[in-house]
Amino acid sequence: MTEIRNYTLNFGPQHPAAHGVLRLVLELDGEVIQRADPHVGLLHRATEKLAESKPFNQSIGYMDRLDYVSMMCNEHAYVMAIEKMLGITPPIRAQYIRVMFDEITRILNHLLWLGATSLDLGAMSMFLYAFKEREDLMDCYEAVSGARMHATYYRPGGVYRDLPDQMPKYEPSIFCNEKETAKRNANREGSLLDFITNFTDRFPGCVDEYETLLTDNRIWKQRTVDIGVVSPERALALGFTGPMLRASGVAWDLRKKQPYEVYDQLDFDIPIGSNGDCYDRYLVRVQEMRESNKIIQQCVKWLKANPGPVIIDDRKVAPPKRANMKTNMEAMIHHFKLFSEGYCVPEGEAYAAVEHPKGEFGIYLISDGANKPYRLKIRAAGFPHLAALEEMTKGHMLADVVSVLSSQDIVFGEIDR
Amino acid sequence: MQITTLLENAQRHLGDAIVDHVIALNELTLEIQPEKLRETAYILRDEPELAFEQCVDVCGVDYLVYGASEWETFEATSTGFERGVERLNPSKTSTAWPKPRFAVVYHLLSLKYNWRLRLRVFPNQETLMLDSLISVWPSVNWFEREAFDMFGFLFKDHPDLRRIMTDYGFIGHPFRKDFPLSGNVEVRYDAASQRVIYEPVELPPRVLVPKVIRKK
């Protein structure tokens, strides 16, 4: 008689549904998962150690590269930790800009998640729909910072510069004639805020389209309903945060519970699920996009009515105006000191957390009074989620691993750091 | 919820397990006796007046060069400031840090009372051994693995204490302050032997911006 043994399967690191570089060692009994052992660290870049060797401001760019689909939210936690230790508060306009871009980032993240997840589960067209709207949000990033992804826009004490009065426009080329170009530039005639208004007016309709395609789709529901169920108690014990926790029915959102910046002045709801399965996680994220859209609209309204400074007027932390630097010796010295040596942060430690699109993203910072962090710990939201993968997939079929994995919204930039 | 209430509750229920406490920047840090760590953790989770349902983060800290600066400017001369960067000497232990070198830091969150707590534990500095808290909060599983990988802490009763971030077969604990930033070995594909080989790093370590401590 032949011996029946479990089959061990390597999933990734070069698998399109592994969301980057996950190596997953699966032990299968037939097609049923017996053991799932994620091997992470293939994208480990020692961000924490690198940050410890550089002045504070030079590490903001590293934060973008952690979770590379929600760049500005990562920066946000980092600058909040520094601000907490320096004891400075950014101007109110900067706070609104940050909140607006946090929510733009949330939509960016959820759109990529929606596209990638549905692609994993076989809905090719969703990917294209999602990426179409993402492109406009990338343009918002580009308009304020010059970079489509790795913006380095948030600075301790505010944001790098004010919102631009005009949007970059397409130019006619041999592939696109004058008339076609004018059509593409139609929503770019005004300022960035007008462009965002145009987006927020249009976006709820887009979400309706996505929902038409997926929410009642029979195949979609077969792949997600009752897959990877996590009870609320278990979700808390496993360290879940963000949409993962809310889908299990725990109403916990740092934007509401521990409000930072101006979230306490904005009107929005936090969607929660009831079953804690993949389908609920989908519903929660889709609803979050609608809520984010509402927040952006409120921010745009406020920002249009209230001009003002966007970074604090403290030359030890924020650089002087460029024009000023050319004529004023003092400003020139401040500029030189800030960009060469940086600023010293008072001795102590702080933990600052934001409600990142994936969950709680925290920065634990220890300073010994120097111009570099003594220890920087990044609390990545996806890290405990992926750690729970084994528990969530055990007893499921092989195909369900893909559903569960993509419903966790895993990005290796932040897990491996 | 007031942070002082939390401190009072913690002191009432934990008693002499608390070695020290600090309230700074509206955050409470408790230093816990390493022997009583697990016992403390159970109280923190189960006691209704504390109710820390979630362990948000676990990380190691190496205080080897705490408070040591790489560039001390004594005087300005006619030839400019002193330029010599003194690279931190790992064998020279820090004098600004009176406590032991290695610490493990836990961040806890209570959803019931909406408060956070930080625990700092200094394990036995010879063995770096601590009780694993995986039976209290299962979320610490990978965080403890990471602390083991990066700093070399050993967590007793952890079911699967393997390296997590570093390469298979990696030697050393990279986040210790005496581990060079550029590492010890580098890999490349060797055409002659037709495989990836490890070699000592050729890049000399250098300091781009010296660490400076300026007291106001």
XYZ file of C-alpha atoms in Angstrom:
633
model
C 0.000 0.000 0.000
C 1.325 3.424 -0.845
C 1.887 5.861 1.945
C -0.267 8.998 1.790
C 1.668 12.052 2.743
C 0.918 15.756 2.885
C 2.074 17.758 -0.056
C 4.270 20.796 0.495
C 3.880 23.657 -1.918
C 5.875 26.823 -2.377
C 3.644 29.787 -3.070
C 5.768 32.695 -4.266
C 8.027 34.649 -3.907
C 7.413 35.137 -7.617
C 3.694 34.592 -7.724
C 1.345 37.289 -9.016
C -1.113 36.709 -6.181
C 1.589 36.895 -3.521
C 1.324 40.697 -3.524
C 4.990 41.301 -3.887
C 7.565 39.015 -2.401
C 5.840 36.634 -0.056
C 7.185 33.133 0.126
C 4.450 30.991 1.534
C 5.177 27.383 2.367
C 1.908 25.502 2.320
C 1.330 22.009 3.543
C -1.631 20.463 1.810
C -3.719 17.436 2.464
C -5.273 17.014 -0.944
C -6.393 20.564 -1.548
C -6.949 21.465 2.100
C -4.440 23.671 3.908
C -2.848 21.994 6.916
C -0.128 24.500 7.601
C 0.798 27.860 6.108
C 4.181 29.308 6.915
C 4.809 32.768 5.473
C 8.485 33.555 4.967
C 8.864 37.299 4.947
C 11.857 39.583 4.873
C 12.692 39.374 1.184
C 12.170 43.124 0.946
C 13.875 43.946 4.242
C 15.875 47.139 3.837
C 16.555 47.921 7.508
C 14.662 51.206 7.293
C 14.804 51.526 11.057
C 18.571 51.220 11.189
C 19.039 53.538 8.215
C 16.873 56.145 9.903
C 19.050 55.897 12.999
C 22.060 56.986 10.934
C 20.503 60.103 9.432
C 19.126 63.437 10.611
C 15.402 63.367 11.246
C 14.253 65.107 8.083
C 16.266 62.879 5.789
C 14.244 59.828 6.748
C 10.869 61.193 5.642
C 11.548 59.806 2.191
C 12.135 56.357 3.629
C 8.654 56.422 5.111
C 7.120 56.688 1.622
C 8.879 53.522 0.660
C 7.465 51.494 3.527
C 3.909 50.991 2.445
C 4.408 52.145 -1.096
C 0.704 52.370 -1.882
C -0.174 54.704 0.984
C 2.831 56.935 1.048
C 1.672 60.066 2.805
C 0.037 58.215 5.697
C 3.400 56.708 6.582
C 5.021 60.117 6.521
C 2.235 61.387 8.682
C 2.957 59.045 11.594
C 6.654 59.851 11.411
C 6.265 63.626 11.408
C 3.654 63.356 14.154
C 6.113 61.522 16.380
C 8.760 64.198 15.791
C 6.266 66.992 16.362
C 5.155 65.381 19.584
C 8.707 65.306 20.891
C 9.547 68.805 19.697
C 6.280 70.077 21.160
C 5.207 71.901 18.002
C 1.819 72.035 16.308
C 1.462 72.636 12.577
C -0.729 75.508 11.388
C -4.390 74.673 10.982
C -4.225 74.874 7.195
C -1.424 72.332 7.159
C -3.564 70.066 9.311
C -6.408 70.262 6.819
C -4.033 69.605 3.934
C -2.668 66.589 5.755
C -6.113 65.201 6.458
C -7.121 65.753 2.852
C -4.072 63.951 1.569
C -4.450 61.177 4.127
C -7.889 60.516 2.723
C -6.706 60.799 -0.869
C -4.105 58.241 0.124
C -6.753 56.031 1.648
C -8.691 56.031 -1.612
C -5.453 55.363 -3.506
C -4.710 52.420 -1.274
C -8.193 50.973 -1.352
C -8.408 51.348 -5.123
C -5.195 49.441 -5.580
C -6.398 46.866 -3.114
C -9.734 46.542 -4.885
C -8.094 46.214 -8.279
C -5.471 43.732 -7.162
C -7.847 41.619 -5.098
C -10.406 41.315 -7.816
C -7.660 40.493 -10.268
C -6.517 37.743 -7.927
C -10.035 36.413 -7.808
C -10.490 36.559 -11.547
C -12.201 39.897 -12.193
C -9.825 41.407 -14.708
C -11.852 44.480 -15.644
C -12.023 45.765 -12.043
C -8.300 46.306 -12.100
C -8.588 48.652 -15.052
C -11.518 50.574 -13.571
C -9.695 51.065 -10.288
C -6.473 52.195 -11.874
C -8.228 54.737 -14.044
C -9.369 56.755 -11.019
C -6.100 56.167 -9.232
C -4.332 58.047 -11.968
C -6.099 61.299 -11.075
C -5.115 60.948 -7.428
C -1.529 60.332 -8.452
C -1.749 63.610 -10.348
C -2.775 65.318 -7.092
C 0.347 63.936 -5.476
C 2.406 65.148 -8.387
C 0.877 68.607 -8.298
C 1.832 69.216 -4.667
C 5.145 67.446 -4.442
C 6.467 66.821 -7.922
C 6.470 63.059 -7.411
C 3.671 60.681 -8.247
C 4.375 58.260 -5.441
C 7.193 59.028 -3.066
C 6.133 62.521 -2.195
C 8.108 63.494 0.947
C 5.471 66.185 1.302
C 4.808 66.206 5.040
C 7.446 67.889 7.162
C 7.681 68.306 10.894
C 5.745 71.518 11.515
C 3.503 71.383 8.466
C 3.742 70.469 4.828
C 6.429 71.331 2.322
C 4.483 73.945 0.396
C 1.012 75.264 -0.209
C -1.394 73.746 -2.721
C -0.661 74.914 -6.274
C -2.975 77.337 -8.071
C -2.795 75.460 -11.320
C -2.647 71.868 -12.409
C -0.053 70.551 -14.831
C -1.645 70.056 -18.244
C -1.273 67.609 -21.092
C 0.397 68.928 -24.209
C -0.580 68.049 -27.776
C 1.649 65.495 -29.434
C 1.680 63.335 -32.507
C -0.416 60.810 -30.597
C -2.934 63.308 -29.261
C -4.193 66.266 -31.301
C -5.223 69.715 -30.045
C -8.884 68.888 -29.719
C -8.290 65.649 -27.857
C -5.766 67.362 -25.566
C -8.230 70.116 -24.726
C -10.728 67.445 -23.765
C -8.221 65.732 -21.479
C -7.324 69.056 -19.912
C -10.951 70.004 -19.241
C -10.741 69.324 -15.494
C -7.267 70.808 -15.173
C -8.086 74.408 -15.977
C -8.502 75.522 -12.369
C -6.440 74.980 -9.222
C -5.611 71.691 -7.553
C -8.625 72.110 -5.287
C -10.897 72.471 -8.335
C -9.381 69.319 -9.743
C -10.033 67.475 -6.502
C -13.592 68.825 -6.390
C -14.137 67.454 -9.849
C -12.826 64.105 -8.651
C -14.936 63.963 -5.509
C -18.083 64.834 -7.478
C -17.415 62.005 -9.847
C -15.995 59.379 -7.506
C -19.174 58.180 -5.685
C -20.520 57.243 -9.122
C -17.352 55.261 -9.782
C -17.751 53.393 -6.497
C -21.315 52.583 -7.532
C -19.909 51.105 -10.717
C -17.439 48.961 -8.785
C -20.218 47.753 -6.552
C -22.405 46.933 -9.520
C -19.650 44.712 -10.754
C -18.804 43.004 -7.502
C -21.156 43.351 -4.544
C -23.894 41.074 -5.827
C -21.701 39.155 -8.211
C -22.250 35.455 -7.663
C -18.682 34.410 -8.363
C -17.323 37.179 -6.151
C -19.546 36.110 -3.269
C -18.656 32.451 -3.717
C -15.009 33.358 -3.420
C -15.327 35.660 -0.407
C -18.373 34.945 1.767
C -17.495 32.868 4.842
C -13.858 32.666 3.867
C -11.285 33.484 6.533
C -13.748 34.306 9.306
C -12.265 36.002 12.370
C -14.340 36.635 15.487
C -14.086 40.058 17.161
C -12.365 38.640 20.253
C -9.865 36.753 18.163
C -9.237 39.770 15.941
C -8.292 41.819 19.008
C -6.074 39.093 20.406
C -4.295 38.706 17.084
C -3.525 42.404 17.005
C -5.742 43.309 14.062
C -6.339 46.980 13.398
C -8.032 49.059 10.737
C -10.459 47.520 8.248
C -9.465 44.012 9.362
C -10.683 44.722 12.888
C -13.715 46.696 11.803
C -14.861 43.964 9.441
C -15.020 41.672 12.474
C -17.455 44.086 14.081
C -15.234 46.105 16.428
C -15.889 49.828 16.052
C -12.362 51.092 16.499
C -10.888 53.851 14.399
C -8.104 56.112 15.614
C -9.556 58.978 13.601
C -12.588 58.853 15.894
C -11.182 57.435 19.110
C -7.882 59.248 19.363
C -8.395 62.078 16.872
C -5.305 63.723 15.484
C -5.024 66.839 13.310
C -8.583 68.049 12.541
C -10.452 64.763 12.338
C -12.583 65.742 15.325
C -14.022 68.647 13.322
C -15.040 66.594 10.324
C -18.200 64.643 9.763
C -17.743 61.038 8.730
C -18.785 57.557 9.767
C -16.799 54.409 10.302
C -18.258 51.356 8.583
C -18.085 48.068 10.444
C -18.792 44.532 9.326
C -20.578 41.753 11.124
C -19.164 38.410 9.999
C -15.448 39.125 9.763
C -15.061 37.260 6.477
C -13.402 38.352 3.257
C -16.659 39.725 1.923
C -17.126 41.999 4.934
C -13.598 43.256 4.598
C -14.434 44.119 1.010
C -17.627 45.935 2.022
C -15.866 47.870 4.782
C -13.160 49.090 2.446
C -15.589 50.098 -0.253
C -17.636 52.048 2.266
C -14.462 53.643 3.619
C -13.759 55.019 0.172
C -17.132 56.759 0.229
C -16.451 58.165 3.684
C -13.001 59.349 2.625
C -14.617 61.098 -0.293
C -16.880 62.938 2.140
C -13.905 63.999 4.241
C -12.047 65.268 1.194
C -15.040 67.362 0.185
C -15.180 68.967 3.621
C -11.435 69.668 3.558
C -11.612 71.207 0.093
C -14.398 73.489 1.222
C -12.405 74.622 4.237
C -9.161 75.032 2.330
C -10.792 77.170 -0.355
C -12.129 79.558 2.271
C -9.106 79.753 4.582
C -5.725 80.675 3.158
C -2.832 80.846 5.563
C 0.618 79.473 6.385
C 1.246 75.769 5.847
C 4.401 75.318 7.908
C 5.407 76.739 11.235
C 7.549 79.833 11.417
C 10.370 78.244 13.373
C 13.698 78.415 11.588
C 15.153 75.604 13.669
C 12.694 73.121 12.186
C 11.413 74.594 8.932
C 13.557 76.121 6.188
C 13.310 79.842 5.406
C 11.702 81.175 2.247
C 14.045 80.904 -0.677
C 13.813 84.566 -1.636
C 14.586 85.491 1.940
C 17.612 83.234 1.923
C 19.188 85.155 -0.950
C 19.209 88.444 0.909
C 19.275 87.599 4.588
C 22.414 86.222 6.213
C 20.488 84.843 9.190
C 18.124 82.947 6.907
C 21.042 81.588 4.936
C 22.718 80.244 8.076
C 19.476 78.679 9.239
C 19.044 77.023 5.878
C 22.562 75.653 5.934
C 22.317 74.323 9.466
C 18.921 72.766 8.886
C 19.922 70.891 5.758
C 23.383 69.826 6.889
C 23.050 69.053 10.571
C 19.297 69.112 11.091
C 17.740 69.841 14.443
C 18.124 68.187 17.810
C 15.062 66.596 19.322
C 14.787 66.707 23.128
C 15.652 63.539 24.986
C 12.725 61.216 25.539
C 10.438 58.784 23.766
C 7.110 58.979 21.999
C 4.676 56.747 20.181
C 2.534 58.307 17.481
C -0.041 56.322 15.536
C -2.292 57.173 12.641
C -5.214 55.347 11.144
C -3.412 54.119 8.089
C -5.507 52.595 5.269
C -4.301 49.172 6.452
C -4.706 49.712 10.165
C -2.746 51.297 12.951
C 0.575 52.546 11.687
C 2.741 53.676 14.559
C 6.152 55.193 15.020
C 7.974 54.640 18.282
C 10.773 57.116 18.544
C 13.527 57.318 21.148
C 15.760 60.356 21.100
C 18.869 60.899 23.174
C 18.864 64.596 22.368
C 20.783 64.241 19.118
C 20.042 65.273 15.551
C 19.278 61.641 14.640
C 16.738 59.275 16.145
C 18.331 56.950 18.677
C 15.843 54.197 17.944
C 12.997 54.195 15.483
C 10.498 51.370 15.528
C 7.930 51.177 12.808
C 4.761 49.413 13.805
C 3.496 48.175 10.474
C -0.217 47.547 10.273
C 0.043 44.511 8.027
C 2.598 42.671 10.152
C 0.207 41.079 12.671
C -2.320 40.520 9.904
C 0.055 38.375 7.924
C 1.129 36.599 11.100
C -2.487 35.453 11.448
C -2.573 34.021 7.946
C -2.013 30.481 9.120
C -4.880 30.663 11.545
C -7.159 32.222 8.946
C -6.441 29.722 6.198
C -6.142 26.469 8.096
C -8.786 24.039 6.849
C -9.596 26.141 3.802
C -8.940 25.148 0.216
C -5.824 26.215 -1.647
C -7.760 28.752 -3.749
C -9.043 30.409 -0.581
C -5.509 31.258 0.498
C -5.501 33.800 -2.304
C -8.805 35.293 -1.121
C -7.651 35.553 2.469
C -4.236 36.889 1.601
C -5.560 39.589 -0.665
C -8.327 40.509 1.771
C -5.615 41.311 4.307
C -4.302 44.056 2.035
C -0.687 43.033 2.329
C 2.129 45.229 1.084
C 5.622 43.993 1.652
C 7.232 47.377 1.822
C 5.781 47.871 5.274
C 5.860 44.301 6.514
C 9.519 43.769 5.734
C 10.496 47.394 6.329
C -9.364 58.919 30.611
C -6.694 60.502 32.707
C -3.216 59.105 32.537
C -2.843 59.458 36.320
C -5.896 57.226 36.804
C -4.182 54.592 34.714
C -1.035 54.921 36.792
C -2.998 54.581 40.033
C -4.860 51.531 38.733
C -1.641 49.948 37.540
C 0.109 50.582 40.830
C -2.805 49.165 42.775
C -2.975 45.952 40.778
C 0.651 45.354 39.882
C 2.252 46.333 43.170
C 5.969 45.681 43.377
C 6.275 44.347 39.830
C 6.666 48.004 38.821
C 10.274 49.075 39.221
C 9.869 52.577 37.880
C 7.335 54.741 36.122
C 7.591 57.776 33.876
C 4.871 60.043 32.536
C 6.137 62.105 29.625
C 4.328 63.606 26.635
C 1.079 62.239 28.066
C 2.361 58.679 27.762
C 2.902 56.332 30.661
C 5.918 54.036 30.735
C 6.258 51.329 33.357
C 9.451 49.462 33.995
C 8.606 45.915 34.946
C 10.650 43.276 36.756
C 11.646 40.681 34.162
C 10.695 37.742 36.406
C 7.157 39.052 36.803
C 6.564 39.926 33.159
C 4.057 37.242 32.255
C 2.193 37.518 35.518
C 1.967 41.287 34.979
C 0.769 40.805 31.435
C -2.095 38.574 32.564
C -3.178 41.165 35.129
C -2.972 43.960 32.582
C -5.178 42.028 30.195
C -7.710 40.512 32.575
C -8.141 43.111 35.312
C -11.300 45.107 34.411
C -9.742 48.334 35.689
C -6.880 48.034 33.214
C -8.312 45.974 30.313
C -5.447 46.002 27.842
C -7.011 43.781 25.207
C -4.371 44.381 22.605
C -0.604 44.279 22.429
C 0.160 46.678 19.623
C 3.886 46.372 19.333
C 6.969 44.704 20.767
C 10.454 45.909 20.018
C 13.980 45.669 21.305
C 16.194 48.591 22.171
C 19.975 48.617 22.454
C 21.208 51.467 24.657
C 24.901 50.893 23.907
C 25.764 54.344 22.565
C 22.895 56.279 24.123
C 23.813 59.904 24.640
C 27.228 59.540 22.987
C 27.920 62.098 20.314
C 30.172 61.704 17.297
C 31.258 65.280 16.923
C 32.011 67.579 19.779
C 32.891 71.107 18.832
C 35.011 72.766 21.429
C 36.253 75.928 19.807
C 36.176 77.961 16.621
C 39.652 78.755 15.321
C 40.991 80.811 12.473
C 41.020 77.658 10.355
C 37.382 76.828 11.020
C 35.577 74.395 13.224
C 37.133 71.205 14.272
C 36.309 68.706 11.611
C 37.223 65.404 13.155
C 34.344 63.020 13.354
C 34.916 60.505 16.056
C 33.130 57.398 14.960
C 31.235 55.811 17.793
C 33.310 53.185 19.412
C 31.053 50.281 20.279
C 33.406 48.936 22.883
C 33.008 52.162 24.823
C 29.754 51.828 26.727
C 27.583 54.842 27.087
C 27.921 56.857 30.249
C 24.678 58.775 29.768
C 22.600 55.637 30.179
C 22.608 54.369 33.768
C 20.479 51.296 33.131
C 21.333 47.965 31.452
C 22.099 47.841 27.752
C 19.223 45.770 26.330
C 15.547 46.402 26.838
C 12.345 45.043 25.366
C 9.521 47.532 24.979
C 5.850 46.570 24.746
C 3.087 48.899 23.616
C -0.356 48.032 24.900
C -3.742 49.409 23.971
C -7.015 49.263 25.824
C -10.054 49.716 23.636
C -12.342 49.826 26.630
C -10.728 52.855 28.264
C -8.953 54.162 25.164
C -5.560 54.396 26.783
C -2.109 53.244 25.902
C 0.666 51.909 28.059
C 4.322 51.243 27.436
C 6.186 48.529 29.331
C 9.937 48.403 29.423
C 11.712 45.288 30.638
C 15.426 44.798 31.089
C 16.057 41.058 30.805
C 19.053 39.322 32.296
C 21.861 40.897 30.261
C 23.832 37.651 30.041
C 21.126 35.369 28.685
C 18.707 37.990 27.253
C 15.966 35.585 28.225
C 12.388 36.679 28.838
C 9.036 34.937 29.130
C 7.126 34.907 25.894
C 3.770 36.663 26.090
C 2.255 34.629 23.301
C -0.164 32.935 25.709
C -1.411 36.359 26.815
C -1.586 38.184 23.511
C -1.159 35.957 20.435
C -0.322 39.094 18.430
C 3.191 39.165 19.885
C 4.139 36.052 17.902
C 5.975 37.704 15.019
C 7.008 40.750 17.030
C 8.955 38.481 19.376
C 10.478 36.676 16.448
C 11.584 40.017 15.093
C 13.085 41.088 18.427
C 14.967 37.789 18.502
C 16.192 38.248 14.950
C 17.239 41.866 15.283
C 18.593 41.921 18.839
C 18.974 38.349 19.991
C 16.397 38.294 22.757
C 15.226 34.817 23.658
C 11.590 34.332 24.524
C 10.947 31.345 26.705
C 8.008 29.169 25.571
C 7.749 30.820 22.172
C 6.638 27.957 19.893
C 8.521 29.039 16.786
C 11.425 31.360 17.550
C 13.036 31.503 14.107
C 14.635 34.412 12.327
C 12.081 36.385 10.403
C 13.535 39.380 8.548
C 17.081 38.383 7.768
C 18.388 35.924 5.216
C 18.379 32.174 5.741
C 21.605 31.379 7.565
C 22.265 34.956 8.631
C 24.818 35.489 11.397
C 24.485 38.249 13.980
C 21.781 40.562 15.189
C 21.682 43.548 12.843
C 19.879 46.176 14.918
C 22.402 46.078 17.720
C 24.379 49.280 17.802
C 27.686 47.448 17.347
C 26.519 45.888 14.075
C 27.797 47.964 11.132
C 25.205 49.737 9.002
C 26.629 48.270 5.815
C 26.614 44.756 7.277
C 29.352 42.134 7.294
C 28.725 40.084 4.167
C 27.463 40.844 0.714
C 26.223 38.476 -1.992
C 26.901 38.329 -5.675
C 26.475 35.839 -8.461
C 29.754 34.131 -9.189
C 29.926 33.079 -12.824
C 32.806 30.679 -12.232
C 31.071 28.567 -9.613
C 27.653 29.330 -11.118
C 25.971 30.213 -7.855
C 25.404 33.103 -5.475
C 28.310 33.506 -3.068
C 28.858 35.444 0.125
C 31.872 37.724 0.541
C 32.993 40.174 3.205
C 31.704 43.702 2.595
C 34.289 45.919 0.926
C 32.462 49.165 1.581
C 34.157 51.019 4.446
C 31.647 52.381 6.982
C 31.464 56.152 7.032
C 29.503 58.854 8.719
C 27.781 61.298 6.370
C 26.270 63.535 9.006
C 27.830 63.252 12.444
C 25.582 62.714 15.400
C 25.525 65.912 17.412
C 23.873 66.537 20.737
C 23.027 70.133 21.472
C 21.457 70.993 24.770
C 19.396 74.126 24.818
